[in-house]
Coordinates of C-alpha atoms in Angstrom, one line a residue:
Chain A
M7 CA 159.8 82.7 92.9
I8 CA 157.0 84.8 91.3
D9 CA 157.7 87.7 89.1
F10 CA 155.0 89.8 87.3
Y11 CA 156.5 92.3 84.9
H12 CA 154.1 94.9 83.5
V13 CA 151.2 92.4 83.2
T14 CA 148.0 93.5 81.6
K15 CA 145.0 91.1 81.2
R16 CA 142.2 92.1 78.9
F17 CA 139.2 89.9 78.4
D18 CA 137.8 92.2 75.8
R19 CA 138.0 95.8 74.7
Y20 CA 136.0 97.1 77.6
S21 CA 137.1 94.6 80.3
I22 CA 140.6 94.9 81.7
A23 CA 141.1 92.7 84.7
L24 CA 144.7 93.7 85.4
H25 CA 146.7 96.9 84.2
D26 CA 150.4 97.0 84.1
V27 CA 150.9 94.9 87.3
T28 CA 154.4 94.4 88.5
F29 CA 155.1 92.6 91.6
H30 CA 157.6 89.9 93.1
A31 CA 157.4 87.2 95.7
D32 CA 160.6 85.6 97.1
K33 CA 161.1 81.9 97.6
G34 CA 159.7 81.0 101.1
E35 CA 157.8 84.2 101.4
F36 CA 154.2 84.4 102.6
V37 CA 152.4 87.2 100.7
F38 CA 148.8 88.3 100.9
L39 CA 147.1 89.4 97.8
T40 CA 144.3 91.7 98.8
G41 CA 141.9 94.2 97.4
P42 CA 138.0 94.5 96.9
S43 CA 136.0 92.1 94.9
G44 CA 136.9 92.5 91.2
A45 CA 140.2 94.0 91.9
G46 CA 141.9 91.2 89.9
K47 CA 143.1 88.8 92.7
S48 CA 141.7 85.6 91.1
T49 CA 143.0 86.6 87.7
I50 CA 146.4 86.8 89.1
L51 CA 146.2 83.3 90.6
K52 CA 144.7 82.0 87.3
L53 CA 147.7 83.6 85.5
I54 CA 150.1 81.9 87.8
L55 CA 148.5 78.6 87.2
R56 CA 148.5 79.4 83.4
Q57 CA 144.8 79.0 83.2
L58 CA 145.0 82.4 81.5
L59 CA 147.7 83.9 79.5
P60 CA 148.5 87.7 79.9
S61 CA 147.6 90.2 77.1
E62 CA 150.8 91.9 77.7
G63 CA 153.9 91.6 80.0
Q64 CA 155.8 88.6 81.3
I65 CA 155.2 86.2 84.2
V66 CA 158.0 84.1 85.7
V67 CA 157.2 81.4 88.2
N68 CA 160.1 79.4 89.8
G69 CA 162.4 80.5 87.0
R70 CA 159.9 79.6 84.2
N71 CA 158.5 82.1 81.8
L72 CA 154.9 81.1 81.6
A73 CA 154.6 82.6 78.0
T74 CA 157.0 80.0 76.8
L75 CA 155.7 77.0 78.7
K76 CA 154.4 74.4 76.2
R77 CA 151.1 72.8 76.7
A78 CA 152.6 69.4 77.3
Q79 CA 154.8 70.9 80.1
L80 CA 151.7 72.4 81.9
P81 CA 150.8 69.3 84.0
L82 CA 154.3 68.9 85.3
F83 CA 154.5 72.7 86.1
R84 CA 151.1 72.6 87.9
R85 CA 152.1 69.5 90.0
E86 CA 154.6 71.6 91.8
I87 CA 151.9 74.1 92.9
G88 CA 149.2 73.5 95.5
M89 CA 145.9 75.2 94.9
V90 CA 143.3 75.9 97.5
F91 CA 139.8 77.4 96.6
Q92 CA 137.2 79.3 98.6
D93 CA 134.7 76.6 97.8
F94 CA 137.0 73.7 98.6
K95 CA 136.3 71.9 95.4
L96 CA 136.1 68.5 96.9
I97 CA 134.4 65.7 95.1
E98 CA 131.3 65.1 97.1
R99 CA 130.7 61.4 96.0
M100 CA 134.2 60.4 97.2
T101 CA 135.3 59.9 100.7
I102 CA 138.2 62.1 102.1
F103 CA 140.6 59.3 101.3
E104 CA 139.3 58.9 97.8
N105 CA 139.5 62.6 97.1
L106 CA 143.3 62.4 98.0
S107 CA 143.8 59.1 96.3
F108 CA 142.0 60.4 93.1
V109 CA 144.6 63.3 93.0
M110 CA 147.5 60.9 93.6
T111 CA 146.2 58.6 90.9
V112 CA 146.2 61.3 88.3
L113 CA 149.6 62.4 89.4
G114 CA 150.9 58.9 89.0
V115 CA 151.7 58.1 92.5
P116 CA 152.0 54.3 92.9
P117 CA 148.7 52.9 94.5
R118 CA 150.6 51.2 97.3
D119 CA 151.7 54.8 98.6
H120 CA 148.3 56.3 98.6
K121 CA 147.2 55.4 102.1
K122 CA 150.6 56.3 103.6
K123 CA 150.6 59.7 101.9
A124 CA 146.9 60.4 102.6
Y125 CA 147.3 59.6 106.2
A126 CA 150.5 61.9 106.5
V127 CA 148.9 64.9 105.0
L128 CA 145.7 64.5 106.9
R129 CA 147.5 64.1 110.1
A130 CA 149.3 67.4 109.2
V131 CA 145.8 69.0 109.1
N132 CA 144.6 67.0 112.1
L133 CA 142.0 65.0 110.0
H134 CA 143.5 61.7 109.9
H135 CA 140.6 60.1 111.8
R136 CA 138.1 61.2 109.1
L137 CA 139.6 59.2 106.2
N138 CA 136.3 57.5 105.3
A139 CA 134.0 60.4 105.8
Y140 CA 132.3 62.2 102.8
P141 CA 132.9 65.9 102.4
P142 CA 129.2 66.9 103.4
Q143 CA 129.8 65.1 106.7
L144 CA 132.5 67.6 107.6
S145 CA 132.3 71.2 108.7
G146 CA 133.4 74.0 106.4
G147 CA 136.7 74.3 108.2
E148 CA 137.4 70.6 108.1
Q149 CA 136.5 70.5 104.4
Q150 CA 139.0 73.5 103.7
R151 CA 141.6 71.5 105.8
V152 CA 141.0 68.5 103.4
A153 CA 141.4 70.8 100.4
I154 CA 144.7 72.1 101.9
A155 CA 145.9 68.6 102.6
R156 CA 145.2 67.8 98.9
A157 CA 147.2 70.9 97.8
L158 CA 150.1 69.6 100.1
I159 CA 150.0 66.1 98.9
N160 CA 152.6 66.6 96.2
D161 CA 154.9 68.7 98.6
P162 CA 154.5 71.8 96.5
Y163 CA 157.1 74.6 96.3
L164 CA 154.3 77.2 96.0
I165 CA 150.8 77.1 97.5
I166 CA 148.3 79.6 96.1
A167 CA 145.0 80.1 97.7
D168 CA 141.9 82.0 96.6
E169 CA 139.9 83.3 99.5
P170 CA 140.5 80.1 101.5
T171 CA 138.7 81.5 104.6
G172 CA 136.0 83.2 102.7
N173 CA 133.3 80.6 103.7
L174 CA 134.6 80.2 107.2
D175 CA 133.9 81.7 110.6
P176 CA 136.7 83.4 112.5
D177 CA 137.7 80.4 114.6
L178 CA 137.8 78.1 111.6
S179 CA 139.7 80.7 109.7
A180 CA 142.4 80.7 112.3
D181 CA 142.7 77.0 112.1
V182 CA 143.1 77.0 108.3
M183 CA 145.6 80.0 108.5
Q184 CA 147.7 77.9 110.9
I185 CA 148.1 75.3 108.3
F186 CA 149.2 77.8 105.7
I187 CA 151.8 79.2 108.1
E188 CA 153.0 75.7 109.0
A189 CA 153.4 75.0 105.3
N190 CA 155.4 78.2 104.8
L191 CA 157.5 77.5 107.8
R192 CA 158.4 74.1 106.1
G193 CA 159.7 76.1 103.1
S194 CA 156.7 76.5 100.7
T195 CA 156.0 80.0 99.3
V196 CA 152.4 81.0 100.0
L197 CA 150.4 83.5 98.0
L198 CA 147.1 84.0 99.5
A199 CA 144.3 86.1 98.0
T200 CA 141.9 87.5 100.7
H201 CA 140.0 90.6 101.6
D202 CA 139.9 89.7 105.3
R203 CA 141.8 92.8 106.7
E204 CA 141.7 91.4 110.2
M205 CA 143.4 88.2 109.2
I206 CA 146.1 90.2 107.3
R207 CA 146.6 92.5 110.3
R208 CA 147.0 89.6 112.7
T209 CA 149.2 87.6 110.5
G210 CA 151.5 90.5 109.8
R211 CA 152.9 89.2 106.3
R212 CA 153.6 91.4 103.3
V213 CA 150.6 92.6 101.4
V214 CA 150.2 93.2 97.7
H215 CA 147.1 95.4 97.4
L216 CA 145.1 95.5 94.2
E217 CA 142.7 98.2 93.2
K218 CA 140.8 98.0 90.0
G219 CA 143.3 95.9 88.3
R220 CA 146.4 97.9 89.4
V221 CA 148.8 97.3 92.3
G222 CA 148.4 99.9 94.9
E223 CA 150.8 100.6 97.6
E224 CA 152.7 97.5 98.9
R225 CA 152.5 97.7 102.6
P226 CA 155.7 96.7 104.4
Q227 CA 155.7 93.6 106.7
Q228 CA 154.4 94.5 110.0
A229 CA 155.3 92.7 113.2
P230 CA 152.9 89.8 113.6
E231 CA 150.7 89.7 116.6
V232 CA 151.5 86.1 116.7
P233 CA 155.0 84.6 116.6
D234 CA 156.0 82.6 113.5
S235 CA 155.5 79.3 115.3
P236 CA 152.7 76.8 114.8
S237 CA 152.4 75.9 118.4
T238 CA 151.6 79.4 119.4
F239 CA 149.4 80.1 116.4
M240 CA 146.6 78.1 118.0
Q241 CA 146.6 80.4 121.0
W242 CA 146.2 83.3 118.5
G243 CA 143.4 81.5 116.9
S244 CA 141.5 81.2 120.2
L245 CA 141.8 84.9 121.0
Chain B
M16 CA 119.0 61.3 100.8
A17 CA 121.9 62.9 99.1
G18 CA 124.4 60.8 101.0
A19 CA 122.6 57.6 100.0
R20 CA 122.8 58.7 96.4
R21 CA 126.5 59.3 96.7
R22 CA 127.1 55.9 98.3
R23 CA 125.1 54.2 95.6
D24 CA 127.1 56.1 92.8
A25 CA 130.4 55.2 94.4
T26 CA 131.5 51.6 94.0
P27 CA 131.8 49.6 97.2
D28 CA 135.4 48.9 97.1
A29 CA 136.6 52.3 95.7
G30 CA 137.7 53.5 99.1
E31 CA 139.6 50.2 100.0
R32 CA 141.7 49.8 96.9
P33 CA 143.6 52.7 95.5
L34 CA 144.0 52.5 91.7
G35 CA 146.8 53.0 89.3
V36 CA 146.0 55.2 86.2
Y37 CA 144.8 52.3 84.0
G38 CA 142.7 50.9 86.8
Y39 CA 141.3 54.4 87.3
F40 CA 140.3 54.6 83.6
V41 CA 138.5 51.3 83.7
H42 CA 136.8 51.9 87.1
E43 CA 135.7 55.4 86.1
A44 CA 134.4 54.4 82.6
L45 CA 132.4 51.5 84.0
R46 CA 131.1 53.6 87.0
R47 CA 130.0 56.4 84.7
L48 CA 128.3 53.9 82.3
W49 CA 126.4 52.5 85.4
V50 CA 125.5 55.9 87.0
Y51 CA 124.2 57.3 83.7
R52 CA 123.0 54.0 82.5
R53 CA 119.9 55.3 80.9
T54 CA 121.8 57.7 78.7
S55 CA 124.4 55.1 78.0
M56 CA 121.6 52.7 76.9
V57 CA 120.4 55.2 74.3
A58 CA 124.0 55.3 72.9
V59 CA 124.3 51.5 73.0
G60 CA 120.9 51.1 71.4
M61 CA 121.8 53.5 68.6
I62 CA 125.1 51.6 67.9
A63 CA 123.1 48.3 68.0
I64 CA 120.5 49.5 65.5
A65 CA 123.1 50.7 63.1
L66 CA 125.1 47.5 63.3
L67 CA 121.9 45.3 63.2
T68 CA 120.9 47.0 59.9
L69 CA 124.3 46.5 58.4
G70 CA 124.5 42.9 59.8
T71 CA 121.1 41.9 58.4
F72 CA 122.1 43.2 54.9
L73 CA 125.4 41.4 55.2
L74 CA 123.7 38.2 56.3
I75 CA 121.2 38.1 53.4
S76 CA 123.7 39.2 50.8
G77 CA 126.3 36.7 52.2
N78 CA 123.8 33.9 52.0
L79 CA 122.6 34.9 48.6
N80 CA 126.4 35.1 47.4
R81 CA 126.9 31.7 48.8
A82 CA 123.8 30.3 47.0
V83 CA 125.0 32.0 43.8
D84 CA 128.5 30.5 44.4
R85 CA 126.9 27.1 44.7
W86 CA 124.9 27.5 41.5
Q87 CA 127.8 29.0 39.7
G88 CA 129.9 26.1 40.5
R89 CA 127.5 23.8 38.9
S90 CA 125.9 25.9 36.3
Q91 CA 123.2 23.9 34.4
L92 CA 122.1 23.9 30.9
S93 CA 118.7 22.6 30.2
V94 CA 118.1 21.2 26.8
F95 CA 114.3 20.6 26.3
L96 CA 113.3 18.2 23.6
D97 CA 110.0 18.0 21.7
R98 CA 107.4 16.2 23.9
D99 CA 107.1 13.6 21.2
A100 CA 110.8 13.3 20.3
T101 CA 111.7 10.0 18.8
P102 CA 114.5 7.8 20.2
A103 CA 116.4 8.6 17.1
Q104 CA 116.2 12.3 17.7
I105 CA 117.2 11.8 21.5
A106 CA 120.2 9.7 20.3
G107 CA 121.2 12.5 17.9
V108 CA 121.1 15.1 20.7
R109 CA 123.1 12.7 22.9
E110 CA 125.7 12.4 20.3
F111 CA 126.0 16.1 19.9
L112 CA 126.5 16.6 23.6
T113 CA 129.0 13.8 23.8
R114 CA 131.1 15.3 20.9
E115 CA 131.5 18.6 22.8
P116 CA 133.9 18.5 25.8
S117 CA 132.2 21.4 27.5
L118 CA 128.9 19.6 27.3
A119 CA 130.0 16.1 28.0
K120 CA 128.7 15.9 31.7
F121 CA 124.9 15.4 31.1
E122 CA 122.1 13.4 32.3
F123 CA 118.9 12.5 30.4
V124 CA 115.6 13.2 32.1
S125 CA 112.7 11.2 30.6
R126 CA 109.1 12.7 30.7
E127 CA 108.3 10.2 33.6
A128 CA 111.4 11.3 35.6
A129 CA 110.7 15.0 35.1
Y130 CA 107.1 14.4 36.3
E131 CA 108.4 12.6 39.5
K132 CA 110.9 15.3 40.1
F133 CA 108.3 18.0 40.0
K134 CA 106.0 16.1 42.4
R135 CA 108.9 15.7 44.8
H136 CA 109.9 19.4 44.8
F137 CA 106.5 21.0 44.8
A138 CA 104.5 18.6 46.8
Q139 CA 101.9 21.3 47.4
L140 CA 101.1 21.3 43.7
A141 CA 100.5 17.6 43.4
P142 CA 96.7 17.8 43.5
V143 CA 96.8 20.2 40.5
L144 CA 99.2 17.8 38.7
A145 CA 96.9 14.9 39.4
E146 CA 94.1 16.7 37.5
L147 CA 96.0 16.8 34.3
E148 CA 95.0 14.3 31.8
Q149 CA 98.5 13.8 30.5
N150 CA 102.2 14.4 31.6
P151 CA 103.0 17.9 30.5
F152 CA 106.8 17.7 30.9
P153 CA 108.9 17.1 28.0
P154 CA 112.1 15.0 28.0
S155 CA 115.4 16.8 28.6
F156 CA 119.0 16.8 28.9
E157 CA 120.4 18.4 32.1
V158 CA 124.0 19.5 31.2
Q159 CA 126.5 20.5 33.8
V160 CA 128.7 23.3 32.6
T161 CA 131.5 25.2 34.2
S162 CA 131.0 29.0 34.8
R163 CA 134.2 29.6 32.8
D164 CA 132.8 27.8 29.8
A165 CA 129.4 29.4 30.1
A166 CA 130.9 32.9 30.2
S167 CA 133.0 32.3 27.0
A168 CA 132.0 33.7 23.6
P169 CA 132.4 30.2 21.7
F170 CA 129.9 28.8 24.1
T171 CA 127.2 31.1 22.8
T172 CA 127.9 29.8 19.3
L173 CA 127.8 26.3 20.5
L174 CA 124.3 26.9 22.1
A175 CA 123.1 28.4 18.7
R176 CA 124.2 25.2 17.0
L177 CA 122.6 23.1 19.7
R178 CA 119.3 24.9 19.4
V179 CA 119.0 23.8 15.7
V180 CA 119.7 20.1 16.4
D181 CA 116.6 18.0 15.3
G182 CA 114.3 17.3 18.2
V183 CA 115.6 20.2 20.4
D184 CA 112.7 22.6 21.4
D185 CA 114.5 25.0 23.7
V186 CA 117.9 25.6 25.4
Q187 CA 118.0 27.4 28.7
L188 CA 121.1 28.4 30.5
D189 CA 120.7 29.4 34.2
W190 CA 123.9 31.4 34.1
E191 CA 122.1 34.7 33.3
W192 CA 119.8 34.1 36.4
V193 CA 123.0 33.5 38.5
A194 CA 124.6 36.6 37.2
R195 CA 121.5 38.5 38.1
L196 CA 121.3 37.2 41.5
R197 CA 125.0 38.0 42.1
R198 CA 124.2 41.6 41.1
I199 CA 121.3 41.7 43.6
A200 CA 123.6 40.3 46.3
N201 CA 126.2 43.0 45.5
V202 CA 123.5 45.8 45.7
L203 CA 122.3 44.4 48.9
S204 CA 125.8 44.5 50.2
I205 CA 126.2 48.2 49.2
V206 CA 122.9 49.2 50.5
G207 CA 123.6 47.6 53.8
L208 CA 127.0 49.4 53.9
V209 CA 125.6 52.7 53.1
A210 CA 122.6 52.5 55.5
G211 CA 124.7 50.9 58.3
G212 CA 127.3 53.5 57.7
I213 CA 125.0 56.4 58.0
L214 CA 123.3 55.0 61.0
A215 CA 126.7 54.2 62.5
V216 CA 127.8 57.9 62.0
A217 CA 124.5 58.9 63.6
A218 CA 125.3 56.5 66.5
A219 CA 128.7 57.9 66.8
F220 CA 127.3 61.5 67.2
T221 CA 124.8 60.1 69.8
I222 CA 127.8 58.8 71.7
A223 CA 129.6 62.1 71.2
N224 CA 126.6 63.8 72.9
V225 CA 126.5 61.3 75.7
I226 CA 130.2 61.8 76.3
R227 CA 129.7 65.6 76.1
L228 CA 126.9 65.4 78.7
T229 CA 129.0 63.3 81.0
M230 CA 131.9 65.8 80.7
F231 CA 129.6 68.6 81.5
L232 CA 128.5 66.7 84.6
Y233 CA 132.0 66.0 85.5
R234 CA 133.4 69.5 84.8
E235 CA 134.3 70.2 88.3
E236 CA 136.3 67.0 88.5
I237 CA 137.9 67.8 85.2
D238 CA 138.8 71.3 86.5
I239 CA 140.3 69.8 89.6
M240 CA 142.3 67.2 87.6
R241 CA 143.8 70.0 85.4
L242 CA 144.7 72.2 88.3
V243 CA 146.4 69.4 90.1
G244 CA 148.5 68.7 87.0
A245 CA 146.8 65.7 85.5
K246 CA 147.8 65.1 81.9
E247 CA 145.2 65.5 79.2
T248 CA 145.5 61.7 78.4
T249 CA 144.7 60.9 82.1
I250 CA 141.6 63.2 81.9
R251 CA 140.5 61.9 78.6
G252 CA 141.1 58.3 79.2
P253 CA 138.0 57.3 81.1
F254 CA 135.8 59.2 78.5
L255 CA 137.4 57.4 75.6
L256 CA 137.1 54.1 77.4
E257 CA 133.4 54.9 78.0
G258 CA 132.9 55.3 74.3
F259 CA 134.9 52.1 73.7
F260 CA 132.5 50.2 76.1
Q261 CA 129.4 51.8 74.7
G262 CA 130.6 50.8 71.2
M263 CA 131.5 47.4 72.3
C264 CA 128.2 46.8 74.0
G265 CA 126.3 48.1 71.0
G266 CA 128.3 45.7 68.7
L267 CA 127.8 42.7 71.0
L268 CA 124.1 43.4 71.3
A269 CA 123.8 43.8 67.4
V270 CA 125.4 40.4 67.0
G271 CA 123.3 38.8 69.6
M272 CA 120.2 40.3 68.1
L273 CA 121.1 39.3 64.6
Y274 CA 121.7 35.8 65.9
G275 CA 118.2 35.8 67.4
I276 CA 116.7 36.9 64.2
F277 CA 118.6 34.3 62.3
R278 CA 117.4 31.4 64.6
G279 CA 113.9 32.8 64.6
A280 CA 113.8 32.9 60.8
R281 CA 115.0 29.4 60.5
A282 CA 112.4 28.2 63.1
L283 CA 109.7 30.0 61.1
A284 CA 110.5 28.1 58.0
T285 CA 107.8 25.5 57.9
G286 CA 106.2 24.9 54.5
P287 CA 108.4 23.6 51.6
S288 CA 108.3 26.9 49.7
S289 CA 109.0 29.0 52.7
A290 CA 111.8 26.7 53.6
L291 CA 113.2 27.1 50.2
L292 CA 113.1 30.9 50.5
W293 CA 114.4 30.9 54.2
D294 CA 117.1 28.5 53.4
F295 CA 118.0 30.8 50.5
L296 CA 118.3 33.9 52.7
F297 CA 119.3 32.4 56.1
S298 CA 121.2 29.3 55.3
E299 CA 124.2 30.2 57.4
F300 CA 125.0 32.8 60.2
L301 CA 127.7 35.5 59.6
P302 CA 131.2 34.1 59.5
W303 CA 132.9 34.8 62.9
P304 CA 135.4 37.3 61.3
T305 CA 132.4 39.3 60.0
S306 CA 130.7 39.1 63.5
L307 CA 134.0 40.3 65.0
A308 CA 134.2 43.1 62.4
L309 CA 130.7 44.3 63.4
V310 CA 131.7 44.4 67.2
A311 CA 134.9 46.2 66.0
G312 CA 132.8 48.6 64.0
G313 CA 130.8 49.4 67.2
I314 CA 133.9 50.0 69.1
L315 CA 135.4 52.4 66.4
A316 CA 132.0 54.3 66.3
G317 CA 132.2 54.6 70.1
L318 CA 135.8 55.8 70.0
F319 CA 135.0 58.1 67.2
G320 CA 132.2 59.6 69.2
S321 CA 134.3 60.1 72.2
W322 CA 137.1 61.6 70.2
I323 CA 134.7 64.2 68.7
S324 CA 133.5 65.4 72.1
L325 CA 137.1 65.2 73.6
R326 CA 138.5 67.3 70.7
E327 CA 136.2 70.2 71.7
S328 CA 137.0 70.1 75.3
S329 CA 140.5 71.5 75.5
E330 CA 141.2 73.6 78.5
E331 CA 141.1 76.7 76.4
S332 CA 137.7 76.1 75.1
A333 CA 136.5 75.1 78.5
G334 CA 137.6 78.5 79.6

């Protein structure tokens, strides 16, 4: 699903964000990308979305070599990836429904399907009753759930998230993590950048550890404290 | 406060009616024009000033050209006779004119008729005329000549022969004046095109800056659109349409203002001499294809301005 082969990313002569990074994530896998601030986590996510191109090495996502991806193919490639950000990136002047409808519009989803799809994804994140609210009227956790709903709207095969719980307290983080795990259980590959060690420990998924732009030791999958089931995840969240 | 502003910025039915891509283009372009209406008004004003300048020159030169066409169609040769020309001399000139096919359409104007004609055309000067002890006007023949004849070389020879006919004092052909006016009209058109063109380019760059500013304000939405896989045409569509609307509004405003000036100028024409001048410069409004071309020019300037700013805004340059 995701293959990095000896990827180096230099921004200038003295600023090397990634150095000879090689890692792999299987289809349907849930992988944490971790490391201290400035380790290169966000750079990896930007490379996967092809917001950046590597200085050296090759990146293959879902069988596509990103170096050979033409600019015109980029929108279609990105439509298959759901992206979630730490700062939610919701449009504040739009209601929750409008935020989702806006994305569906630019993706070319017929307008008659907008309400149905918006309701379905918001139901999945348990926010179907807040369709007409504006983002600032929601809590941080709710806003992040809307952002995840937006990422899920096109049924992506890959979800990448950049510190999605970075602005949330532990309880809200658990809610958000539950949604990622549910999406993963439905078949989406999830690559989640975080430095929340407690979250990683409890979730017990594979970790790719970055340190100063290099991949450190890949920790083997630990037995999760929580079973891989959405229904029991909530119990874990309330611990 | 912030919530109220958000609601004011959002159109009332945006949440109720999901939009297709083209509906989104129009909705967003109009919404941005409204939200940033002060900035948009600057762009629209610039376009309007540019097109108003061009339109004014076109209006005046067009009317000048029309007047020239009218005169050119019936170019006149005035054959002034000696004030005390005898009936025999007058008959001799009449015979000369009748013999020449290019001079055959003529009318004799006696001294009395010339006096009356002057009084009619220049009523304001009637008191001056009344103070004169005798009629100062000579008898004359007014000959209608075609512009083709007037421009030919043999015609010049013919005029030379006419000048030496017994009883002829002077021969004046208004053709030279017509040609001079035509040149002035053409120069006015060129000046209008150059001045209007320069202003239109300046207006296009103003629109480019307005669009650039809007893009800056919407950079987060643009980032989101790119990340969710929106095509560049979808991202750029509303901005292009915004320039289109600004240009169109500028064009319509310019045509409207020009029509106002035209009507005002005609209403100002009161005295006979000013009426003559105003009639000369403002006899007719721009033909509708020219008015439409002005609006189209505004639209092109708007699109050009948008295109300039969008060209600089590829994902790579945005970082």
